[in-house]
PDB file of C-alpha atoms in Angstrom:
ATOM      1  CA  MET A   1      -0.119  -0.149   0.206  1.00 82.00           C
ATOM      2  CA  ARG A   2       1.592   3.368  -1.142  1.00 91.00           C
ATOM      3  CA  ASN A   3       0.618   6.587   0.875  1.00 95.00           C
ATOM      4  CA  SER A   4       1.252  10.339   0.744  1.00 96.00           C
ATOM      5  CA  ILE A   5       2.238  10.608   4.626  1.00 97.00           C
ATOM      6  CA  ALA A   6       5.754  12.169   4.137  1.00 97.00           C
ATOM      7  CA  VAL A   7       4.297  14.492   1.464  1.00 96.00           C
ATOM      8  CA  ARG A   8       1.231  15.731   3.853  1.00 97.00           C
ATOM      9  CA  ARG A   9       3.297  15.985   6.848  1.00 97.00           C
ATOM     10  CA  LYS A  10       5.855  18.134   5.229  1.00 97.00           C
ATOM     11  CA  GLN A  11       3.076  20.462   3.929  1.00 97.00           C
ATOM     12  CA  LEU A  12       2.105  21.000   7.664  1.00 97.00           C
ATOM     13  CA  LYS A  13       5.758  21.394   8.746  1.00 98.00           C
ATOM     14  CA  LEU A  14       5.647  18.270  11.077  1.00 98.00           C
ATOM     15  CA  SER A  15       8.452  15.921  12.076  1.00 98.00           C
ATOM     16  CA  GLN A  16       8.237  12.286  11.947  1.00 98.00           C
ATOM     17  CA  ALA A  17       8.499  12.556  15.863  1.00 98.00           C
ATOM     18  CA  ALA A  18       5.425  14.855  16.308  1.00 98.00           C
ATOM     19  CA  ILE A  19       3.288  12.494  14.170  1.00 98.00           C
ATOM     20  CA  ALA A  20       4.579   9.569  16.163  1.00 98.00           C
ATOM     21  CA  GLU A  21       3.820  11.437  19.401  1.00 98.00           C
ATOM     22  CA  LEU A  22       0.575  12.406  18.368  1.00 98.00           C
ATOM     23  CA  ALA A  23      -0.374   9.031  17.097  1.00 98.00           C
ATOM     24  CA  ASP A  24       1.050   7.393  20.219  1.00 98.00           C
ATOM     25  CA  VAL A  25       3.667   5.384  18.085  1.00 98.00           C
ATOM     26  CA  THR A  26       7.174   5.441  17.446  1.00 98.00           C
ATOM     27  CA  ARG A  27       9.193   7.757  15.206  1.00 98.00           C
ATOM     28  CA  GLN A  28      10.425   4.449  13.637  1.00 98.00           C
ATOM     29  CA  THR A  29       6.952   3.021  12.999  1.00 98.00           C
ATOM     30  CA  ILE A  30       5.921   6.386  11.265  1.00 98.00           C
ATOM     31  CA  ASN A  31       9.462   6.012   9.263  1.00 98.00           C
ATOM     32  CA  ALA A  32       8.389   2.210   8.185  1.00 98.00           C
ATOM     33  CA  ILE A  33       4.773   3.648   7.245  1.00 97.00           C
ATOM     34  CA  GLU A  34       6.301   6.605   5.085  1.00 97.00           C
ATOM     35  CA  ASN A  35       8.748   4.242   3.369  1.00 95.00           C
ATOM     36  CA  ASP A  36       5.981   1.345   2.431  1.00 92.00           C
ATOM     37  CA  LYS A  37       7.794  -1.029   4.792  1.00 95.00           C
ATOM     38  CA  TYR A  38       4.796  -1.435   7.333  1.00 94.00           C
ATOM     39  CA  ASP A  39       1.117  -1.048   6.824  1.00 94.00           C
ATOM     40  CA  PRO A  40      -0.687   0.661   9.716  1.00 96.00           C
ATOM     41  CA  SER A  41      -3.767  -0.926  11.437  1.00 97.00           C
ATOM     42  CA  LEU A  42      -6.788   0.314  10.449  1.00 96.00           C
ATOM     43  CA  THR A  43      -7.286   2.339  13.737  1.00 98.00           C
ATOM     44  CA  LEU A  44      -3.832   4.056  13.051  1.00 98.00           C
ATOM     45  CA  ALA A  45      -4.563   4.680   9.452  1.00 97.00           C
ATOM     46  CA  PHE A  46      -7.728   7.053  10.885  1.00 98.00           C
ATOM     47  CA  LYS A  47      -5.786   8.508  13.378  1.00 98.00           C
ATOM     48  CA  LEU A  48      -2.934   9.515  11.228  1.00 98.00           C
ATOM     49  CA  ALA A  49      -5.553  10.912   8.411  1.00 98.00           C
ATOM     50  CA  GLU A  50      -6.962  12.848  11.660  1.00 98.00           C
ATOM     51  CA  ILE A  51      -3.613  14.238  12.698  1.00 98.00           C
ATOM     52  CA  LEU A  52      -2.774  15.146   9.107  1.00 98.00           C
ATOM     53  CA  ASN A  53      -6.462  16.637   8.478  1.00 97.00           C
ATOM     54  CA  THR A  54      -7.096  14.446   5.542  1.00 97.00           C
ATOM     55  CA  THR A  55      -9.023  11.217   4.899  1.00 97.00           C
ATOM     56  CA  VAL A  56      -7.734   7.880   4.698  1.00 97.00           C
ATOM     57  CA  ASP A  57      -8.536   7.312   1.170  1.00 94.00           C
ATOM     58  CA  THR A  58      -6.561  10.305   0.446  1.00 94.00           C
ATOM     59  CA  LEU A  59      -3.730   9.134   2.388  1.00 96.00           C
ATOM     60  CA  PHE A  60      -3.353   5.565   1.456  1.00 95.00           C
ATOM     61  CA  MET A  61      -3.493   4.186  -1.988  1.00 89.00           C
ATOM     62  CA  TYR A  62      -4.086   0.603  -2.411  1.00 83.00           C
ATOM     63  CA  GLN A  63      -1.348  -1.082  -4.495  1.00 76.00           C
ATOM     64  CA  SER A  64      -2.005  -5.012  -5.689  1.00 76.00           C
ATOM     65  CA  LYS A  65       0.715  -7.153  -6.109  1.00 69.00           C
ATOM     66  CA  GLY A  66       2.505  -6.740  -9.607  1.00 69.00           C
ATOM     67  CA  GLU A  67       2.006  -3.009  -9.545  1.00 62.00           C
ATOM     68  CA  GLY A  68       5.026  -1.237  -9.124  1.00 56.00           C
TER      69      GLY A  68
END
């Protein structure tokens, strides 16, 4: 699953650490999500969308296997 967390975070001038604190996760978790190494739970996805003042479907884009 691709996401636009880093783009949105930078638009809002927020650090990974700030997002992590607000979402009650580690900065490493935010980094892994931004780098498509970890897909967040549905609860965390909604929390991130709320923090970044957007919607889950805007923040995350589904990518099926085989799409690059």
